[in-house]
Amino acid sequence: MSIINVPRGTQDILPKESKKWQYVEEKLRNISNNFCYDEIRTPIFESTELFARGVGDTTDIVQKEMYTFLDKSDRSITLRPEGTAGTVRSYIENKLFAEVIKPQKLFYIGPMFRYERKQKGRYRQFVQYGVEVIGEESPKIDAEVISLGYNIYKSFGINNIKVSVNSLGNPSERKAYNEALVKHFEPRIGEFCKDCNSRLYKNPMRILDCKVDANHELMQSAPRLLDFLGEESISYFNEVLKHLDNLGVKYEIDHNLVRGLDYYTHTAFEIMIDNPNVELKTLCGGGRYNGLVEMLGGPEGEKGIGFALSIERLLLALESENIELPIEESIDLFVVSMGQSAGDFAVKLTNDLRLAGLKVQNDYFDKKIKAQMKLADRYKAKYTIIIGDTEIEEGKVTVKNMENFTQESVQINELKKYIEDKLGE
Ligand code: HAM
């Protein structure tokens, strides 16, 4: 029989790797907690309309990358390609806008799905950690969100990062800018790729994001969004920058940063790794989305900002920066036994010590002592004990420290305390 492989663009996370994931996820949860963000868990699939309306009909995500299917009742369902739309839907549906604390500060960790070309750092199923701050607006919030993203990488020891920020202004400023872009590109749009041609009237800002035509001379001479921003948008942006300076976030302003989703207004940002060996440099992206709550049927004036990063790219960044995570691979104790009755005793003792909170393994197959000691080594046991009939009779075992090979005699009923004390030293 032929074997069946994982679907293209997906991956198994095997035990060695999953320890890293657990470490990263726990750290992300702890940082979120310190910044006072609470977890939200929304479904992995949503109505297709949520993304069409929320992410935007003309985006690559909605046009090309969604896993969409009809369920058995002919409803159009989509595996979520990102977390913001679902979070905002839930915010509206569950009336989180009526909560006493505003803005609501939320985070999520979970799988997202995009039918994209497979590449190192680009998967069809990937896990995003994201935050959303919904309800109120303040430049201090924008700076907090950017600083949170920035400091996540810093806290893992990834210092080679660059934050790019831009302001996308409000919808009417963007409209004027889009019109200027159409005027700029229209006469020579024939020189651009198919995607750019189809974006010209639907979403001209996305032309600036095109990888194929990035070096075309019209890209350099294109009008700058900043020149279309009114006083209010500029002063909001400057306030955000002031707070970023105050928080020690190193950033640069990138006038061509437009982001690939339609809901953004005002502050937009990306965090990039500054390492020539990494192909996909963008680790994290986000921005403000002041119209999204209303667009998804929620109350007026509810503003939001957030970002998302994928754990896959965070792990690749750690690898490319040669940063090892402090992963604990050892166990506390291996119980070696001699003979059948000692073997049975070892099963019960192992179980009791596990339930008491220690990480303990025993042998299942009545192997010779030497083989059991070898297994203890493979498990990287910090301590071992050898149990035979005499030990059971006397209620005492010899505990061997596998690091320095010292031994001590310990009462079996004091074993847990002894090992805990030693581990705590
Ligand atoms: P995004 O830029 O589409 O934004 O994705 C954010 C991050 O998700 C990227 O920077 C990248 O780390 C990761 N990512 C995206 N696609 C893939 C993929 N195929 N494989 C691996 N990693 C990937 C959003 O999703 C917005 N919802 C972010 C946001 C939250 N904006 C406001 N709030």
Short mmCIF file of C-alpha atoms and ligand atoms in Angstrom, two decimals:
data_model
loop_
_atom_site.label_atom_id
_atom_site.label_comp_id
_atom_site.label_asym_id
_atom_site.label_seq_id
_atom_site.Cartn_x
_atom_site.Cartn_y
_atom_site.Cartn_z
CA MET A 1 0.00 0.00 0.00
CA SER A 2 1.28 3.47 -0.77
CA ILE A 3 1.69 5.90 2.11
CA ILE A 4 -0.41 9.03 2.44
CA ASN A 5 1.47 12.28 2.94
CA VAL A 6 0.44 15.48 4.73
CA PRO A 7 -1.35 17.92 2.42
CA ARG A 8 0.97 20.27 0.54
CA GLY A 9 1.89 23.35 2.54
CA THR A 10 1.11 21.75 5.92
CA GLN A 11 3.45 20.10 8.39
CA ASP A 12 3.45 17.71 11.31
CA ILE A 13 4.91 19.10 14.47
CA LEU A 14 6.78 16.19 15.99
CA PRO A 15 7.56 15.85 19.72
CA LYS A 16 10.99 17.51 19.63
CA GLU A 17 9.57 20.46 17.73
CA SER A 18 6.33 20.63 19.74
CA LYS A 19 8.34 21.33 22.90
CA LYS A 20 9.53 24.51 21.22
CA TRP A 21 5.97 25.40 20.27
CA GLN A 22 4.81 24.93 23.85
CA TYR A 23 7.64 27.10 25.11
CA VAL A 24 6.86 29.85 22.59
CA GLU A 25 3.13 29.72 23.23
CA GLU A 26 3.60 29.89 26.98
CA LYS A 27 5.89 32.88 26.63
CA LEU A 28 3.39 34.61 24.35
CA ARG A 29 0.62 33.98 26.88
CA ASN A 30 2.76 35.37 29.69
CA ILE A 31 3.68 38.52 27.78
CA SER A 32 0.02 39.01 26.81
CA ASN A 33 -0.92 38.66 30.44
CA ASN A 34 1.62 41.30 31.52
CA PHE A 35 0.25 43.69 28.90
CA CYS A 36 -3.31 42.91 30.17
CA TYR A 37 -4.61 41.17 27.04
CA ASP A 38 -7.17 38.38 27.58
CA GLU A 39 -7.52 35.37 25.35
CA ILE A 40 -10.38 34.99 22.88
CA ARG A 41 -11.04 31.72 21.03
CA THR A 42 -13.21 31.90 17.96
CA PRO A 43 -14.14 29.11 15.51
CA ILE A 44 -11.67 27.91 12.91
CA PHE A 45 -14.37 28.25 10.27
CA GLU A 46 -16.75 31.16 9.71
CA SER A 47 -19.33 32.23 7.14
CA THR A 48 -17.54 33.13 3.92
CA GLU A 49 -19.28 36.50 3.91
CA LEU A 50 -17.37 37.54 7.04
CA PHE A 51 -14.07 37.52 5.16
CA ALA A 52 -15.48 38.88 1.91
CA ARG A 53 -16.82 41.89 3.85
CA GLY A 54 -14.14 42.08 6.54
CA VAL A 55 -10.87 41.34 4.76
CA GLY A 56 -12.03 42.82 1.44
CA ASP A 57 -13.29 41.43 -1.87
CA THR A 58 -10.32 42.65 -3.87
CA THR A 59 -7.57 41.28 -1.62
CA ASP A 60 -5.40 38.31 -2.63
CA ILE A 61 -6.63 36.49 0.45
CA VAL A 62 -10.29 36.62 -0.58
CA GLN A 63 -9.73 36.31 -4.32
CA LYS A 64 -7.22 33.49 -4.40
CA GLU A 65 -6.33 32.06 -1.05
CA MET A 66 -9.40 30.99 0.86
CA TYR A 67 -10.39 27.42 1.64
CA THR A 68 -14.09 27.78 0.93
CA PHE A 69 -16.67 25.01 0.70
CA LEU A 70 -20.37 24.38 1.00
CA ASP A 71 -21.41 22.48 4.10
CA LYS A 72 -24.11 19.82 4.02
CA SER A 73 -26.80 22.51 4.29
CA ASP A 74 -25.32 24.48 1.39
CA ARG A 75 -23.92 27.27 3.55
CA SER A 76 -20.73 28.78 2.24
CA ILE A 77 -18.07 28.21 4.89
CA THR A 78 -14.43 29.36 4.92
CA LEU A 79 -11.51 28.16 7.02
CA ARG A 80 -10.29 31.39 8.63
CA PRO A 81 -7.38 32.95 6.72
CA GLU A 82 -6.72 35.41 9.58
CA GLY A 83 -8.00 36.25 13.05
CA THR A 84 -9.14 39.87 12.99
CA ALA A 85 -12.47 39.40 11.18
CA GLY A 86 -13.56 36.58 13.51
CA THR A 87 -12.50 38.50 16.60
CA VAL A 88 -14.42 41.59 15.51
CA ARG A 89 -17.46 39.46 14.62
CA SER A 90 -17.36 37.97 18.11
CA TYR A 91 -16.88 41.40 19.68
CA ILE A 92 -20.06 42.57 17.99
CA GLU A 93 -22.10 39.39 18.41
CA ASN A 94 -21.28 39.06 22.12
CA LYS A 95 -21.65 42.80 22.77
CA LEU A 96 -18.16 43.14 24.19
CA PHE A 97 -18.55 46.85 23.39
CA ALA A 98 -20.88 47.03 26.40
CA GLU A 99 -18.26 45.71 28.83
CA VAL A 100 -17.14 48.03 31.62
CA ILE A 101 -13.51 47.95 30.51
CA LYS A 102 -12.87 49.67 27.20
CA PRO A 103 -11.03 49.19 24.96
CA GLN A 104 -11.23 45.40 25.07
CA LYS A 105 -7.72 44.01 24.78
CA LEU A 106 -7.78 40.55 23.27
CA PHE A 107 -5.27 37.99 22.02
CA TYR A 108 -5.56 34.68 20.19
CA ILE A 109 -3.34 31.78 19.18
CA GLY A 110 -4.59 29.38 16.56
CA PRO A 111 -4.34 27.91 13.09
CA MET A 112 -5.14 29.96 9.98
CA PHE A 113 -5.47 28.68 6.42
CA ARG A 114 -4.41 30.24 3.13
CA TYR A 115 -4.04 28.54 -0.21
CA GLU A 116 -0.65 30.09 -0.98
CA ARG A 117 2.39 29.00 -2.92
CA LYS A 118 4.48 26.84 -0.61
CA GLN A 119 7.77 28.39 0.47
CA LYS A 120 10.02 28.34 3.52
CA GLY A 121 8.05 30.39 6.03
CA ARG A 122 4.85 30.25 4.02
CA TYR A 123 2.41 27.46 4.76
CA ARG A 124 -1.17 26.63 3.91
CA GLN A 125 -1.89 26.01 7.56
CA PHE A 126 0.02 28.23 9.97
CA VAL A 127 -0.48 29.38 13.55
CA GLN A 128 -0.99 33.04 14.24
CA TYR A 129 -0.63 34.78 17.55
CA GLY A 130 -2.52 38.04 17.28
CA VAL A 131 -3.83 40.87 19.42
CA GLU A 132 -6.77 43.19 18.86
CA VAL A 133 -7.61 46.30 20.90
CA ILE A 134 -11.18 47.25 20.12
CA GLY A 135 -13.50 50.02 21.27
CA GLU A 136 -11.47 53.19 21.73
CA GLU A 137 -8.70 54.98 19.92
CA SER A 138 -5.54 56.66 21.22
CA PRO A 139 -2.01 57.05 19.83
CA LYS A 140 -0.90 55.49 23.13
CA ILE A 141 -2.78 52.33 22.18
CA ASP A 142 -1.18 52.22 18.72
CA ALA A 143 2.25 52.58 20.29
CA GLU A 144 1.49 49.94 22.92
CA VAL A 145 0.43 47.44 20.25
CA ILE A 146 3.53 48.08 18.12
CA SER A 147 5.75 47.94 21.17
CA LEU A 148 4.18 44.63 22.23
CA GLY A 149 5.00 43.11 18.84
CA TYR A 150 8.53 44.54 18.90
CA ASN A 151 9.21 43.36 22.43
CA ILE A 152 7.98 39.85 21.74
CA TYR A 153 10.92 39.37 19.36
CA LYS A 154 13.28 41.13 21.75
CA SER A 155 12.19 38.90 24.62
CA PHE A 156 13.20 35.86 22.57
CA GLY A 157 16.61 37.45 21.97
CA ILE A 158 15.88 38.39 18.35
CA ASN A 159 17.48 41.82 18.11
CA ASN A 160 18.00 42.00 14.37
CA ILE A 161 14.56 43.42 13.69
CA LYS A 162 13.19 46.45 11.98
CA VAL A 163 9.79 48.03 12.48
CA SER A 164 8.30 49.82 9.47
CA VAL A 165 5.40 52.17 10.08
CA ASN A 166 3.16 54.22 7.88
CA SER A 167 -0.14 56.04 8.11
CA LEU A 168 -2.85 55.07 5.68
CA GLY A 169 -5.03 58.00 6.69
CA ASN A 170 -8.82 58.02 6.83
CA PRO A 171 -11.12 56.70 4.06
CA SER A 172 -11.57 60.06 2.31
CA GLU A 173 -7.82 60.75 2.28
CA ARG A 174 -7.27 57.31 0.87
CA LYS A 175 -9.90 57.91 -1.77
CA ALA A 176 -8.09 61.02 -2.98
CA TYR A 177 -4.82 59.14 -2.92
CA ASN A 178 -6.26 56.18 -4.83
CA GLU A 179 -7.51 58.58 -7.52
CA ALA A 180 -4.04 60.05 -7.82
CA LEU A 181 -2.56 56.57 -8.14
CA VAL A 182 -5.00 55.64 -10.92
CA LYS A 183 -3.98 58.81 -12.78
CA HIS A 184 -0.32 57.97 -12.26
CA PHE A 185 -0.40 54.35 -13.42
CA GLU A 186 -3.27 54.38 -15.96
CA PRO A 187 -1.34 55.63 -19.02
CA ARG A 188 1.33 52.91 -18.69
CA ILE A 189 -0.55 50.11 -16.95
CA GLY A 190 0.13 47.88 -19.96
CA GLU A 191 3.75 47.64 -18.78
CA PHE A 192 2.65 46.05 -15.52
CA CYS A 193 1.74 42.48 -14.54
CA LYS A 194 -1.71 40.94 -14.77
CA ASP A 195 -2.42 41.42 -11.07
CA CYS A 196 -1.49 45.11 -11.22
CA ASN A 197 -3.81 45.55 -14.19
CA SER A 198 -6.70 44.03 -12.33
CA ARG A 199 -5.92 46.15 -9.25
CA LEU A 200 -5.76 49.49 -11.05
CA TYR A 201 -9.40 50.48 -10.50
CA LYS A 202 -10.33 48.10 -7.70
CA ASN A 203 -7.45 48.65 -5.28
CA PRO A 204 -4.66 50.77 -6.79
CA MET A 205 -2.68 51.00 -3.53
CA ARG A 206 -1.93 47.30 -3.83
CA ILE A 207 0.05 48.01 -7.02
CA LEU A 208 2.70 49.55 -4.75
CA ASP A 209 2.96 46.20 -3.00
CA CYS A 210 3.62 44.24 -6.21
CA LYS A 211 6.74 42.07 -6.09
CA VAL A 212 6.89 41.52 -9.87
CA ASP A 213 6.99 45.19 -10.85
CA ALA A 214 8.75 46.50 -7.75
CA ASN A 215 11.55 48.06 -9.83
CA HIS A 216 9.41 49.78 -12.46
CA GLU A 217 10.27 53.49 -12.64
CA LEU A 218 6.65 54.47 -11.99
CA MET A 219 6.87 52.81 -8.58
CA GLN A 220 9.57 55.22 -7.44
CA SER A 221 7.80 58.29 -8.82
CA ALA A 222 4.33 57.31 -7.52
CA PRO A 223 2.53 59.88 -5.37
CA ARG A 224 3.07 59.44 -1.64
CA LEU A 225 0.16 58.77 0.66
CA LEU A 226 1.65 61.06 3.28
CA ASP A 227 1.09 64.05 0.96
CA PHE A 228 -2.65 63.30 0.96
CA LEU A 229 -3.09 63.13 4.69
CA GLY A 230 -4.92 65.94 6.44
CA GLU A 231 -3.68 67.72 9.53
CA GLU A 232 -5.55 65.47 11.94
CA SER A 233 -4.16 62.26 10.47
CA ILE A 234 -0.64 63.67 10.44
CA SER A 235 -0.79 64.85 14.01
CA TYR A 236 -2.23 61.47 15.11
CA PHE A 237 0.63 59.72 13.32
CA ASN A 238 3.21 62.03 14.88
CA GLU A 239 1.79 61.30 18.33
CA VAL A 240 2.14 57.57 17.67
CA LEU A 241 5.78 58.10 16.66
CA LYS A 242 6.41 60.20 19.76
CA HIS A 243 5.18 57.38 21.98
CA LEU A 244 7.23 54.84 20.04
CA ASP A 245 10.32 56.97 20.72
CA ASN A 246 9.36 57.13 24.37
CA LEU A 247 9.01 53.34 24.52
CA GLY A 248 12.37 52.82 22.83
CA VAL A 249 10.93 51.08 19.77
CA LYS A 250 13.29 51.43 16.82
CA TYR A 251 11.27 52.09 13.68
CA GLU A 252 11.46 53.61 10.25
CA ILE A 253 8.72 55.28 8.26
CA ASP A 254 7.97 53.42 5.03
CA HIS A 255 5.71 55.40 2.70
CA ASN A 256 5.11 52.37 0.50
CA LEU A 257 3.82 50.17 3.29
CA VAL A 258 0.21 49.49 2.32
CA ARG A 259 -0.54 46.02 3.82
CA GLY A 260 -2.52 43.35 2.03
CA LEU A 261 -5.88 43.63 3.74
CA ASP A 262 -8.54 46.24 3.08
CA TYR A 263 -9.61 47.17 6.57
CA TYR A 264 -6.65 49.34 7.54
CA THR A 265 -6.86 53.06 8.35
CA HIS A 266 -4.21 55.33 9.87
CA THR A 267 -1.37 53.44 11.58
CA ALA A 268 -0.04 50.39 9.71
CA PHE A 269 3.14 48.53 10.54
CA GLU A 270 5.27 45.48 9.87
CA ILE A 271 8.14 43.91 11.75
CA MET A 272 10.90 42.52 9.59
CA ILE A 273 13.96 40.42 10.32
CA ASP A 274 17.18 42.02 9.18
CA ASN A 275 19.00 38.84 8.13
CA PRO A 276 20.09 38.19 4.54
CA ASN A 277 19.70 34.42 5.01
CA VAL A 278 15.97 34.68 5.63
CA GLU A 279 13.89 34.78 2.49
CA LEU A 280 10.54 35.88 3.92
CA LYS A 281 11.52 38.81 6.05
CA THR A 282 8.13 39.95 7.31
CA LEU A 283 7.56 38.38 10.70
CA CYS A 284 4.56 40.36 11.84
CA GLY A 285 2.01 42.79 10.43
CA GLY A 286 -0.83 44.89 11.70
CA GLY A 287 -2.52 48.21 11.91
CA ARG A 288 -5.57 50.22 12.80
CA TYR A 289 -9.00 49.35 11.39
CA ASN A 290 -11.40 52.04 12.48
CA GLY A 291 -14.23 51.18 10.08
CA LEU A 292 -14.28 47.41 10.51
CA VAL A 293 -16.69 47.09 13.44
CA GLU A 294 -19.27 49.15 11.59
CA MET A 295 -18.63 47.32 8.31
CA LEU A 296 -19.43 44.06 10.06
CA GLY A 297 -22.71 45.43 11.42
CA GLY A 298 -21.50 46.68 14.82
CA PRO A 299 -22.14 50.04 16.46
CA GLU A 300 -20.66 53.23 15.03
CA GLY A 301 -17.42 54.71 16.33
CA GLU A 302 -15.91 51.47 17.65
CA LYS A 303 -12.27 51.63 16.60
CA GLY A 304 -9.66 48.94 16.57
CA ILE A 305 -6.00 48.10 16.10
CA GLY A 306 -4.01 44.88 16.22
CA PHE A 307 -1.34 42.70 14.69
CA ALA A 308 -0.59 39.08 14.00
CA LEU A 309 2.57 37.04 13.69
CA SER A 310 3.03 33.40 12.83
CA ILE A 311 4.79 31.08 15.20
CA GLU A 312 6.33 29.31 12.18
CA ARG A 313 8.17 32.49 11.16
CA LEU A 314 9.11 33.26 14.76
CA LEU A 315 10.73 29.82 15.03
CA LEU A 316 12.52 30.29 11.70
CA ALA A 317 13.79 33.65 12.93
CA LEU A 318 15.13 32.00 16.08
CA GLU A 319 16.87 29.40 13.96
CA SER A 320 18.41 31.94 11.60
CA GLU A 321 19.69 33.96 14.58
CA ASN A 322 21.09 30.76 16.16
CA ILE A 323 19.02 31.20 19.30
CA GLU A 324 18.39 27.99 21.26
CA LEU A 325 15.28 27.86 23.40
CA PRO A 326 15.84 26.55 26.93
CA ILE A 327 13.86 23.36 26.40
CA GLU A 328 13.81 20.86 29.25
CA GLU A 329 14.30 17.41 27.75
CA SER A 330 15.20 15.44 30.85
CA ILE A 331 13.01 13.53 33.29
CA ASP A 332 13.26 13.64 37.08
CA LEU A 333 13.57 9.96 37.84
CA PHE A 334 13.88 6.57 36.17
CA VAL A 335 12.79 3.60 38.24
CA VAL A 336 14.88 0.50 37.52
CA SER A 337 13.59 -2.83 38.88
CA MET A 338 15.01 -6.31 39.37
CA GLY A 339 12.64 -9.26 39.18
CA GLN A 340 8.92 -9.56 38.66
CA SER A 341 7.56 -8.47 42.04
CA ALA A 342 9.93 -5.48 42.11
CA GLY A 343 8.76 -4.70 38.55
CA ASP A 344 5.15 -4.63 39.74
CA PHE A 345 6.12 -2.49 42.72
CA ALA A 346 7.94 -0.11 40.33
CA VAL A 347 4.78 0.32 38.25
CA LYS A 348 2.84 1.47 41.30
CA LEU A 349 5.65 3.64 42.67
CA THR A 350 6.10 5.32 39.28
CA ASN A 351 2.39 6.03 39.14
CA ASP A 352 2.29 7.47 42.68
CA LEU A 353 5.30 9.72 42.07
CA ARG A 354 3.81 10.96 38.78
CA LEU A 355 0.56 11.81 40.52
CA ALA A 356 2.59 13.60 43.18
CA GLY A 357 4.01 15.86 40.46
CA LEU A 358 7.33 14.32 39.41
CA LYS A 359 8.27 13.34 35.86
CA VAL A 360 8.97 9.64 36.17
CA GLN A 361 9.43 6.66 33.84
CA ASN A 362 9.91 2.93 34.46
CA ASP A 363 10.67 -0.14 32.33
CA TYR A 364 7.72 -2.09 30.90
CA PHE A 365 9.47 -5.23 29.68
CA ASP A 366 11.46 -6.74 32.60
CA LYS A 367 14.70 -5.86 30.84
CA LYS A 368 18.13 -6.56 32.32
CA ILE A 369 19.46 -3.86 34.67
CA LYS A 370 22.05 -2.72 32.17
CA ALA A 371 19.41 -2.23 29.50
CA GLN A 372 17.21 -0.33 31.95
CA MET A 373 20.12 1.95 32.90
CA LYS A 374 20.70 2.59 29.21
CA LEU A 375 17.05 3.55 28.84
CA ALA A 376 17.39 5.89 31.84
CA ASP A 377 20.23 7.57 29.97
CA ARG A 378 18.13 7.92 26.82
CA TYR A 379 15.41 9.55 28.88
CA LYS A 380 18.11 11.87 30.28
CA ALA A 381 16.98 10.97 33.81
CA LYS A 382 18.36 13.25 36.50
CA TYR A 383 18.04 10.50 39.11
CA THR A 384 17.64 6.74 39.05
CA ILE A 385 16.72 4.19 41.69
CA ILE A 386 17.13 0.44 41.53
CA ILE A 387 14.41 -1.57 43.26
CA GLY A 388 14.81 -5.22 44.18
CA ASP A 389 13.16 -7.44 46.79
CA THR A 390 15.56 -6.20 49.54
CA GLU A 391 14.68 -2.58 48.85
CA ILE A 392 10.97 -3.37 49.09
CA GLU A 393 11.50 -5.27 52.34
CA GLU A 394 13.58 -2.49 53.92
CA GLY A 395 11.46 0.31 52.50
CA LYS A 396 14.65 2.03 51.29
CA VAL A 397 16.28 2.70 47.93
CA THR A 398 19.61 4.04 46.71
CA VAL A 399 19.07 7.21 44.71
CA LYS A 400 21.73 7.86 42.14
CA ASN A 401 22.41 11.33 40.82
CA MET A 402 23.07 10.77 37.12
CA GLU A 403 25.03 13.97 36.70
CA ASN A 404 27.74 13.51 39.33
CA PHE A 405 27.08 9.81 40.13
CA THR A 406 26.75 10.41 43.88
CA GLN A 407 24.39 8.06 45.72
CA GLU A 408 22.26 8.32 48.84
CA SER A 409 20.02 5.93 50.67
CA VAL A 410 16.45 7.26 50.98
CA GLN A 411 13.24 5.90 52.53
CA ILE A 412 10.79 5.05 49.73
CA ASN A 413 8.05 7.08 51.39
CA GLU A 414 10.36 10.11 51.46
CA LEU A 415 11.45 9.75 47.87
CA LYS A 416 9.20 12.45 46.49
CA LYS A 417 10.36 15.04 49.03
CA TYR A 418 14.01 14.05 48.58
CA ILE A 419 13.91 14.48 44.80
CA GLU A 420 11.90 17.68 44.97
CA ASP A 421 14.39 19.15 47.44
CA LYS A 422 17.31 18.11 45.25
CA LEU A 423 15.69 19.53 42.10
CA GLY A 424 15.00 22.78 43.93
CA GLU A 425 18.64 23.20 45.01
P1 HAM B 1 -1.08 39.38 7.63
O1 HAM B 1 -0.03 40.35 7.27
O2 HAM B 1 -1.86 38.78 6.52
O3 HAM B 1 -2.05 40.13 8.63
O4 HAM B 1 -0.44 38.23 8.47
C1 HAM B 1 0.26 38.50 9.66
C2 HAM B 1 1.44 37.56 9.82
O5 HAM B 1 1.02 36.20 9.68
C3 HAM B 1 2.51 37.70 8.76
O6 HAM B 1 3.37 38.76 9.04
C4 HAM B 1 3.21 36.36 8.87
O7 HAM B 1 4.05 36.30 10.01
C5 HAM B 1 2.06 35.43 9.14
N1 HAM B 1 1.61 34.72 7.94
C6 HAM B 1 0.73 35.14 7.01
N2 HAM B 1 0.57 34.23 6.05
C7 HAM B 1 1.37 33.18 6.39
C8 HAM B 1 1.65 31.91 5.81
N3 HAM B 1 1.04 31.52 4.69
N4 HAM B 1 2.54 31.09 6.43
C9 HAM B 1 3.15 31.48 7.57
N5 HAM B 1 2.92 32.66 8.16
C10 HAM B 1 2.05 33.51 7.58
C11 HAM B 1 -3.13 39.58 9.23
O8 HAM B 1 -3.40 38.39 9.20
C12 HAM B 1 -3.94 40.56 10.04
N6 HAM B 1 -5.12 39.86 10.57
C13 HAM B 1 -3.10 41.14 11.15
C14 HAM B 1 -3.86 42.11 12.00
C15 HAM B 1 -4.40 41.87 13.19
N7 HAM B 1 -4.15 43.35 11.66
C16 HAM B 1 -4.86 43.90 12.62
N8 HAM B 1 -5.05 43.02 13.56
#
